[in-house]
Coordinates of C-alpha atoms in Angstrom, one line a residue:
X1 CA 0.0 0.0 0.0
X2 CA 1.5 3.4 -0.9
X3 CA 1.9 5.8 1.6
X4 CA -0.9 8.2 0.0
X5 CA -3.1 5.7 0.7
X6 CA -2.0 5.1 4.3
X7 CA -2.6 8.7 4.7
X8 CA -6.0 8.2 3.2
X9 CA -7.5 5.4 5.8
X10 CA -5.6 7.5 8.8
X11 CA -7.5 10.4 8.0
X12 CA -10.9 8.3 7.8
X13 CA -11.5 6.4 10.9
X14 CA -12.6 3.4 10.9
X15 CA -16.0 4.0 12.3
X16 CA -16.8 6.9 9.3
X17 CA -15.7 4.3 7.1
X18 CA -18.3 1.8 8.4
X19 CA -21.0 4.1 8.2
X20 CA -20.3 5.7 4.9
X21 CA -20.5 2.1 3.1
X22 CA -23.4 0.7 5.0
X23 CA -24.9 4.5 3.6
X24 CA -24.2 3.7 0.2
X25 CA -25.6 -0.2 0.8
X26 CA -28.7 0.5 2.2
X27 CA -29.4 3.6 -0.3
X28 CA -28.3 1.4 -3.0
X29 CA -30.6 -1.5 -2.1
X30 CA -33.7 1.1 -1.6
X31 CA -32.7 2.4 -4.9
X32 CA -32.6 -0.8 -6.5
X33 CA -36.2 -2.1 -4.7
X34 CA -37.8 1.2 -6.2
X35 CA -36.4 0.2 -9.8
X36 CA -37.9 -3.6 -9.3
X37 CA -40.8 -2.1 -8.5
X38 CA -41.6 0.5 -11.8
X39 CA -39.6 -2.4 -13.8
X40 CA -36.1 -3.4 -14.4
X41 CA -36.5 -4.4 -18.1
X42 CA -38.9 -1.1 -18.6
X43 CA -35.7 0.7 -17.1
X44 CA -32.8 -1.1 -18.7
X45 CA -34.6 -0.6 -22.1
X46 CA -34.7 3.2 -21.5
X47 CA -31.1 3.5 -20.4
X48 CA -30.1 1.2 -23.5
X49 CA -30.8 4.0 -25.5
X50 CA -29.3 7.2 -23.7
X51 CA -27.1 9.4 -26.0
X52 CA -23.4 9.3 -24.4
X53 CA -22.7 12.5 -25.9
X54 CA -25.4 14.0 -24.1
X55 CA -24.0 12.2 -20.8
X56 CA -20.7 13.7 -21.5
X57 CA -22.4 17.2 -21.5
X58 CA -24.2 16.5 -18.0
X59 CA -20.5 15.5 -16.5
X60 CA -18.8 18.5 -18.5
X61 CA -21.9 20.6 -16.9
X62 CA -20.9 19.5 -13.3
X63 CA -17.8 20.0 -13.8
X64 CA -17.9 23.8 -14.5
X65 CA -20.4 24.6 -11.6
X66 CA -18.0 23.0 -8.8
X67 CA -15.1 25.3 -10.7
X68 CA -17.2 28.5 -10.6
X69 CA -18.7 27.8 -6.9
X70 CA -14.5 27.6 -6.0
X71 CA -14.1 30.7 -7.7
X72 CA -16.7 31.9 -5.3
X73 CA -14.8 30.4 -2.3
X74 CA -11.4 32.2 -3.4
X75 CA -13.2 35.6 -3.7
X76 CA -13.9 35.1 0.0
X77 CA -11.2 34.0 1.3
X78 CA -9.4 36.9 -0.4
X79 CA -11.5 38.9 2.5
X80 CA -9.9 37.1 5.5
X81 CA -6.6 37.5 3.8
X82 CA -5.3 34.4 2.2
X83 CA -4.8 34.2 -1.7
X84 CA -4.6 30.9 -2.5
X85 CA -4.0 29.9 -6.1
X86 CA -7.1 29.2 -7.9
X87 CA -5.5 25.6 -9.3
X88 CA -4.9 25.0 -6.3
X89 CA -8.1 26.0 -4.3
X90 CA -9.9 23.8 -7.4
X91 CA -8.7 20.6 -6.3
X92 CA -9.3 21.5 -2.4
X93 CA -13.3 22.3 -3.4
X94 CA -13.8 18.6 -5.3
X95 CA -12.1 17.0 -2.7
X96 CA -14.3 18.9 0.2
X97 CA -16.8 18.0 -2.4
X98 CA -16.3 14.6 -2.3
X99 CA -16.5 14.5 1.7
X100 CA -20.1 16.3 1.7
X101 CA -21.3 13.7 -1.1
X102 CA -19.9 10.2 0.6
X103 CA -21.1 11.2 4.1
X104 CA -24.8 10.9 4.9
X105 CA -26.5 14.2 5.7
X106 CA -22.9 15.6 5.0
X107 CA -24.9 18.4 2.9
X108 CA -27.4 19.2 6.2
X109 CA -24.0 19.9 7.8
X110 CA -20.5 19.1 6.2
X111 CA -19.3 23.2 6.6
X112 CA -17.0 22.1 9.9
X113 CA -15.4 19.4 7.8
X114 CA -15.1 21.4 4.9
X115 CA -13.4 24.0 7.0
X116 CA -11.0 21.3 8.3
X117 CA -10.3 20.5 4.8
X118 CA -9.6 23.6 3.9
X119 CA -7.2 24.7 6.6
X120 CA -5.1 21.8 6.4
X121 CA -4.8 22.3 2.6
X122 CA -3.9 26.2 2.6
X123 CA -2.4 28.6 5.5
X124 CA -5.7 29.9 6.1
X125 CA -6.7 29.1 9.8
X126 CA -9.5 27.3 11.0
X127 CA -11.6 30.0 12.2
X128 CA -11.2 31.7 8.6
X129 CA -11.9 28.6 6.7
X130 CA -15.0 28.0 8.3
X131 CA -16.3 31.8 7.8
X132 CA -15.6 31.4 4.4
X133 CA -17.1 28.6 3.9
X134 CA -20.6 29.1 5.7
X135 CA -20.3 32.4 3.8
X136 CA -20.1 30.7 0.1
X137 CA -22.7 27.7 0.8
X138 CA -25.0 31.2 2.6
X139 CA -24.1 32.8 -1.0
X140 CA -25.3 29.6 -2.8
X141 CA -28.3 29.6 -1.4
X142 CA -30.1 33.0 -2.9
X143 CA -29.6 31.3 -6.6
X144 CA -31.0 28.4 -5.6
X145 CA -33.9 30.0 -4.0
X146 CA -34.1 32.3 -7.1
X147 CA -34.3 29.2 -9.9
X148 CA -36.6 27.8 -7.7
X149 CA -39.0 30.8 -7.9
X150 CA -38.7 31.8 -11.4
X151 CA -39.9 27.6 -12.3
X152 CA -42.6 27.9 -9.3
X153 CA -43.7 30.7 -10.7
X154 CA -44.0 29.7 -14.9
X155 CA -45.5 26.3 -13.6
X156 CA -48.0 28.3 -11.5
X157 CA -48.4 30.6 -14.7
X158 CA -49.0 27.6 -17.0
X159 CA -49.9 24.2 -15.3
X160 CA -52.9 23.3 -12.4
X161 CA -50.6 22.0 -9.8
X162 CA -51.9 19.1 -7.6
X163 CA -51.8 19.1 -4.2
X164 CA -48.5 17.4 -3.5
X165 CA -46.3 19.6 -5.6
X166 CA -48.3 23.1 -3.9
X167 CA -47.1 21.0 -1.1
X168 CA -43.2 21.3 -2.6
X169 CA -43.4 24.7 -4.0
X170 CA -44.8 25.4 -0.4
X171 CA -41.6 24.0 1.1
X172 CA -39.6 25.6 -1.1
X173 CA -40.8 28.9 -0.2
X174 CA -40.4 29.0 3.5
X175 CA -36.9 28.0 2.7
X176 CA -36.7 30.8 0.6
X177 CA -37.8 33.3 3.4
X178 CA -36.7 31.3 6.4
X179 CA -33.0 30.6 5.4
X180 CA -32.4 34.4 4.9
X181 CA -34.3 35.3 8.0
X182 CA -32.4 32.7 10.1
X183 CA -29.0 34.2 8.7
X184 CA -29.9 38.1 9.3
X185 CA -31.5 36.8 12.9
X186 CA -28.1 34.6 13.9
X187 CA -25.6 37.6 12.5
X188 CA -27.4 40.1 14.6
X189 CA -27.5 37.8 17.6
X190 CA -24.0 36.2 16.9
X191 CA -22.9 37.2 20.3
X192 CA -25.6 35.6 22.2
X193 CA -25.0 32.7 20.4
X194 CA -21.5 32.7 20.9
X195 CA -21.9 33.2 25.0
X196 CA -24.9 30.6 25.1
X197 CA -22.8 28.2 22.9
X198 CA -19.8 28.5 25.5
X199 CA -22.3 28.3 28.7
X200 CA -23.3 24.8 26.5
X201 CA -19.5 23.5 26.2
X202 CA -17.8 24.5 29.3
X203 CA -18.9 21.9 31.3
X204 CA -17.9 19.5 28.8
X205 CA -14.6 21.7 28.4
X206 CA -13.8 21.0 32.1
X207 CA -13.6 17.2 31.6
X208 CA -11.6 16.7 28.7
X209 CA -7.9 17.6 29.2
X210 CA -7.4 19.4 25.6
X211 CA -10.5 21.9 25.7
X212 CA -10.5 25.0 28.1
X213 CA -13.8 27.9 28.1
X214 CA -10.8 30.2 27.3
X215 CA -9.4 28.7 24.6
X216 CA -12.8 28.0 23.2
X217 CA -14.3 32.0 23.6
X218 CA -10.8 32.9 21.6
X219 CA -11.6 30.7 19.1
X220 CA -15.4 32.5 18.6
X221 CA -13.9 35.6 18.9
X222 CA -11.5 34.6 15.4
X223 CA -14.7 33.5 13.9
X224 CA -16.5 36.5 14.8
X225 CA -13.5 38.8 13.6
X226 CA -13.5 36.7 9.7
X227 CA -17.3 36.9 9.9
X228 CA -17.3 40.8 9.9
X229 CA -14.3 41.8 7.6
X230 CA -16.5 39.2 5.3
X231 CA -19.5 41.2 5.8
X232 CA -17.7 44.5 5.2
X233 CA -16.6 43.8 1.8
X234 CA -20.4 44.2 0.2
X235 CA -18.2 44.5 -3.7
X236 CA -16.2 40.6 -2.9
X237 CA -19.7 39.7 -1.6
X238 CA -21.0 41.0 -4.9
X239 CA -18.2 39.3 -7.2
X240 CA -18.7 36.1 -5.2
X241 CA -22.7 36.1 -5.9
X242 CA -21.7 36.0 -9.9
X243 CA -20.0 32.8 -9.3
X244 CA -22.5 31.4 -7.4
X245 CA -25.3 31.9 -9.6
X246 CA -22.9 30.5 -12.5
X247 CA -22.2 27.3 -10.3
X248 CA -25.6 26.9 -9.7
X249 CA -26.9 27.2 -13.0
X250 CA -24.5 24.6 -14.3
X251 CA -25.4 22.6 -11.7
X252 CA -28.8 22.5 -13.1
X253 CA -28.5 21.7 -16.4
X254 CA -27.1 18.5 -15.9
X255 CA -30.8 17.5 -15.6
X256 CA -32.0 18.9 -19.0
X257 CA -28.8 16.8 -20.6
X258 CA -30.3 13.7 -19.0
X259 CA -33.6 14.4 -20.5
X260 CA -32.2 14.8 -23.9
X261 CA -29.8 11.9 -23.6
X262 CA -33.1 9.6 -23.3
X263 CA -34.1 11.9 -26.7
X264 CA -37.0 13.4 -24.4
X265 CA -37.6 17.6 -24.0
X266 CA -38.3 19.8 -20.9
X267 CA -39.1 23.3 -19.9
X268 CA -35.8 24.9 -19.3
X269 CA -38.3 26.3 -16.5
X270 CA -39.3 23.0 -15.2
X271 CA -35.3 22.2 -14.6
X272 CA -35.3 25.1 -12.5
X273 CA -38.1 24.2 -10.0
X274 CA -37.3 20.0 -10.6
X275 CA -34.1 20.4 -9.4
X276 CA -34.2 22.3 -6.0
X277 CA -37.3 20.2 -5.4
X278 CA -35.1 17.2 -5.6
X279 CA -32.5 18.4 -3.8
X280 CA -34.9 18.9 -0.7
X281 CA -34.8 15.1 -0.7
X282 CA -30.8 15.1 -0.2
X283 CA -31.2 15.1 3.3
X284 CA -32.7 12.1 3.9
X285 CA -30.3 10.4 5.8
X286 CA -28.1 8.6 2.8
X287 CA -24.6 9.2 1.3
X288 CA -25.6 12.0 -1.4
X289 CA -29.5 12.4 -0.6
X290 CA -28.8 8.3 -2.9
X291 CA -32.1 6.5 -3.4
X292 CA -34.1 9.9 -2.2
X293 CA -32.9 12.2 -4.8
X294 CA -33.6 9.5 -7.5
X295 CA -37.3 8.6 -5.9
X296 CA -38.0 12.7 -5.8
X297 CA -37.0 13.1 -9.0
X298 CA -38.7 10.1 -10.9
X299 CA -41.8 11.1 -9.1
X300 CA -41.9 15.1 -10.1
X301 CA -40.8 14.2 -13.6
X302 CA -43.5 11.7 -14.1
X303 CA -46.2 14.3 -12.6
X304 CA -44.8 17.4 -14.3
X305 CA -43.0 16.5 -17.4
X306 CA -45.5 14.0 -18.4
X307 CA -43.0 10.7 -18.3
X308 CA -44.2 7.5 -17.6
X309 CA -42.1 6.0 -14.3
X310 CA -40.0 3.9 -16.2
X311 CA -38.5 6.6 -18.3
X312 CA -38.8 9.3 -15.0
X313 CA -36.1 7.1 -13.0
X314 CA -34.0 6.4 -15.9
X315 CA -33.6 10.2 -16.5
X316 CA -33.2 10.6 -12.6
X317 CA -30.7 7.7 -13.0
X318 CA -28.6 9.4 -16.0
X319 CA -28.7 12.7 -14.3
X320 CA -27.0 11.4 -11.4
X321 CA -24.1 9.6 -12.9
X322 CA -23.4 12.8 -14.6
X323 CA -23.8 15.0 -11.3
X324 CA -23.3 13.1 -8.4
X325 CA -21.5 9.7 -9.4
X326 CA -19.3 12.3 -11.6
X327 CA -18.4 14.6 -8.7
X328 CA -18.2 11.7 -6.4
X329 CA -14.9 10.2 -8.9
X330 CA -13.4 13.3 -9.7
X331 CA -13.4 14.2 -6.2
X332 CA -12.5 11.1 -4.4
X333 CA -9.2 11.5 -6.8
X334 CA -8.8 15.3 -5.7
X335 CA -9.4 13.9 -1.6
X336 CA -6.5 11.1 -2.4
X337 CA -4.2 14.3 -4.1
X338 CA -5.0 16.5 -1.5
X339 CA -4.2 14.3 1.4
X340 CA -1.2 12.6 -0.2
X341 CA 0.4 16.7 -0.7
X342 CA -0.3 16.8 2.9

């Protein structure tokens, strides 16, 4: 075994291992019982005939988003101080990547990690990884949101929604006010938090050799300090936002690819509510959203885009080797570079 790869299974413990593979096991088996149940011939027939060329499109898609939403983490971290070079920062995003996607509800709460990532990969420190990072995936969010409306809104415009997908549009809408609200409520009441958060800690601080109250209200006050020389910079915040609505649109269209690789057509508008909608499902409690994502989208396609079930899960299927599976390779490569330069 080389000594990359020794590196590799120290920095995953044994336990994280465990679960991350009985994740993928049980999501793949769910996955698999949902295909039995529409049809495994019906579904292998569909996928016999996807286009390559247009799967190639969906991975070359991908690709670019995770590149501009790095572009939008170096813009930020130009803030705290630290210019890392953007080939370099590249490789660090897919491999942080890669750890949200392999660990289950890593996207419900992978920024810590990501952080961790980050600061062992560039001189930035902790504190200011993990500003800049809650800061990009907080920046991510208003395109999101925004695709989200603009497809709720044409498919309220041109289509009699049924009850379930008000239901969804319904979700995605207190997201959409909730998430900001939350963010404006926590900045403005990030000293509270901080004090309340220590009062929470320090008895556990007191028992554990390594971890002191003082050590720990230092390290909030850091955070605290990258937080507001973030929020200061309204132009960065600005430049960043560009990238972010470029990642996110990218990110998208790897869904419309799908549909054409199967020769179907879509609603560039329908991608844009689809696809959030979908991603709701990625935290269920699986490696990737795996299994959910697929169910959510097989079910919206079939009630929105008119597809039978068969050819719903195939597209779900295809779009997810091009987005996930693709970002999952590329950045398990980029996590083995990135440790072994370490």
């Amino acid at each position: 075994m080389s000594e990359s790869s020794r590196d590799l299974f120290d920095f995953v413990d044994r336990q994280t291992a465990i679960k991350i593979v009985g994740g993928f096991a049980i999501a793949l088996v769910a996955l698999g019982l949902i295909a039995y149940g529409i049809g495994i011939e019906k579904i292998r027939a569909e996928l016999a005939r996807a286009d390559p060329a247009w799967l190639a499109a969906g991975c070359l898609s991908t690709a670019v988003g995770l590149v501009a939403w790095a572009k939008a983490w170096q813009v930020v971290l130009r803030v705290v101080g630290y210019r890392v070079p953007f080939r370099k920062l590249v490789v660090t995003y897919y491999a942080a990547t890669f750890a949200n996607y392999v660990t289950p509800l890593g996207q419900a709460g992978g920024e810590p990690f990501i952080a961790y990532v980050l600061s062992r990969d560039t001189e930035a420190s902790y504190e200011d990884s993990l500003a800049s990072v809650v800061t990009a995936d907080l920046l991510n969010l208003l395109p999101f949101f925004t695709f989200a409306a603009i497809g709720t809104v044409v498919l309220v415009v041109q289509t009699t929604l049924s009850d379930q997908i008000r239901g969804v549009a319904g979700i995605l809408v207190i997201f959409a006010v909730g998430v900001p609200v939350a963010a404006v409520v926590g900045w403005r009441s990030r000293r509270r938090l901080g004090s309340l958060a220590l009062r929470v800690v320090a008895p556990v601080a007191r028992r554990i050799r390594f971890l002191s109250v003082e050590g720990l209200r230092e390290r909030l006050r850091e955070l605290n300090t990258a937080f507001e020389r973030i929020a200061a910079d309204r132009a960065a915040l600005a430049h960043a936002l560009v990238y972010s609505f470029v990642g996110w649109l990218f990110f998208a269209l790897p869904l419309y690819a799908a549909v054409r690789a199967l020769g179907e057509s879509i609603s560039i508008f329908l991608v844009f509510f689809i696809v959030p909608a979908s991603t709701l499902a990625g935290l269920t409690p699986s490696p990737g959203g795996l299994a959910g994502v697929e169910a959510a989208l097989a079910g919206l396609l079939g009630t929105l885009g008119g597809f039978s079930f068969a050819t719903g899960l195939s597209i779900a299927i295809v779009y997810r080797l091009a987005s996930y599976v693709f970002a999952v390779l590329m950045g398990g490569a980029a996590a083995v570079y990135v440790v072994s330069r370490n």
